[in-house]
């Protein structure tokens, strides 16, 4: 009998991944003028190209979709050109890379919006959360509810962003449907009290996420489309009265669209896995293509979950920041370096591209 390991190749749609370890999307707030990826981003992602799949950081699909200072976009030619350097660096090392497409919805601040406009949301309910803007943490601004006739424009922004990502050389995109941002706000009734076709019932609250997914599939193909969800995460002040029924329905519909992967944040994002009762196996059973599990995975937990068939790929976030060679370290059970919280968000090369590999460290 051959036991599966995290370190064997895996077939994701038409791509062969060198292993089952995924770089989770990580916000680092280092974009330059015009929200073009940092001049160091190609080096940063290239250093982590030994992951089977890299998911590049959350990237806004429009200015309206931005919620934090210095996050990159994928809606201008300069941004596309900047990202092309990143994808080329990763491909030169044999890696595969998707881009996470992001609209923050109400998790934003007037200072980031065009002409100081209010951020947009399913309903005019302010999130109890802070954003990083003007070099500090500030309460998010009061949002306005999106009009029904604005929603096709948002779907189209996702569609265009997906086309732009492919033009920039990405192997695919991940729709950000998690962590209390726009699509999760629509899905969860703590943030969505609409009375039109996009609020109320489970089907209505799922509508925008599913329309966005269908549009992206139509634009770039199901084999290049993934999505991230976080059914029970309270991140950014969202809550739901019926997460199991809501996400069972959503995942059935995503499965019908034939997208290549479902990426699930199990529990509270970056926090406890058991924050609320939820049957993640139910999502796994409903979705036939690749299931990527995330949140607080160690080598041991990933290995046992893989053996039990609970997921195909495992996304590691924070451990990748200080361990560019995380795959090698997991494989050899080597110690993991600790990240420096002071350089997590914002800044330049320090704390971004200067974390050594094990090989670098032993050469010194
Ligand atoms: C940390 C800081 C800012 C944004 C997410 C995109 O939670 C984020 C994010 C994480 O998905």
Short mmCIF file of N, CA and C and ligand atoms in Angstrom, two decimals, residues 27 29 58 68 100 102 176 179 181 228 235-236 269 345, ligand 1:
data_model
loop_
_atom_site.label_atom_id
_atom_site.label_comp_id
_atom_site.label_asym_id
_atom_site.label_seq_id
_atom_site.Cartn_x
_atom_site.Cartn_y
_atom_site.Cartn_z
N UNK A 27 -1.82 39.06 2.98
CA UNK A 27 -1.75 40.51 2.76
C UNK A 27 -0.49 41.07 3.41
N UNK A 29 0.75 44.48 2.32
CA UNK A 29 0.69 45.96 2.23
C UNK A 29 2.00 46.60 1.77
N UNK A 58 -4.48 38.82 -1.60
CA UNK A 58 -5.73 39.44 -2.00
C UNK A 58 -5.45 40.73 -2.77
N UNK A 68 -7.60 48.54 2.39
CA UNK A 68 -6.41 48.73 3.23
C UNK A 68 -5.37 49.49 2.42
N UNK A 100 -5.56 35.93 -5.98
CA UNK A 100 -6.83 36.07 -5.25
C UNK A 100 -7.50 37.39 -5.59
N UNK A 102 -10.32 40.27 -5.10
CA UNK A 102 -10.85 40.80 -3.84
C UNK A 102 -11.69 42.04 -4.04
N UNK A 176 -12.18 35.68 -3.80
CA UNK A 176 -12.18 35.83 -2.34
C UNK A 176 -13.63 35.90 -1.85
N UNK A 179 -13.81 35.70 4.83
CA UNK A 179 -13.26 36.68 5.78
C UNK A 179 -14.01 38.00 5.89
N UNK A 181 -15.50 39.86 3.68
CA UNK A 181 -15.45 40.82 2.58
C UNK A 181 -16.74 40.72 1.75
N UNK A 228 -12.36 30.84 -2.28
CA UNK A 228 -12.10 30.64 -0.85
C UNK A 228 -13.33 31.08 -0.06
N UNK A 235 -14.41 36.85 11.31
CA UNK A 235 -13.48 37.91 10.89
C UNK A 235 -14.21 39.07 10.23
N UNK A 236 -13.81 40.25 10.60
CA UNK A 236 -14.38 41.49 10.06
C UNK A 236 -15.86 41.65 10.36
N UNK A 269 -10.67 32.57 11.13
CA UNK A 269 -9.47 32.84 10.34
C UNK A 269 -8.29 33.24 11.22
N UNK A 345 2.92 43.93 8.05
CA UNK A 345 2.12 44.79 7.16
C UNK A 345 2.89 46.08 6.86
C1 LIG B 1 -4.94 40.49 7.01
C2 LIG B 1 -4.88 41.86 6.89
C3 LIG B 1 -5.58 42.48 5.88
C4 LIG B 1 -6.34 41.73 4.99
C5 LIG B 1 -8.02 38.41 4.61
C6 LIG B 1 -7.16 39.81 2.86
O1 LIG B 1 -8.23 38.25 5.81
C7 LIG B 1 -7.19 39.55 4.15
C8 LIG B 1 -6.39 40.35 5.11
C9 LIG B 1 -5.68 39.74 6.14
O2 LIG B 1 -8.51 37.66 3.77
#
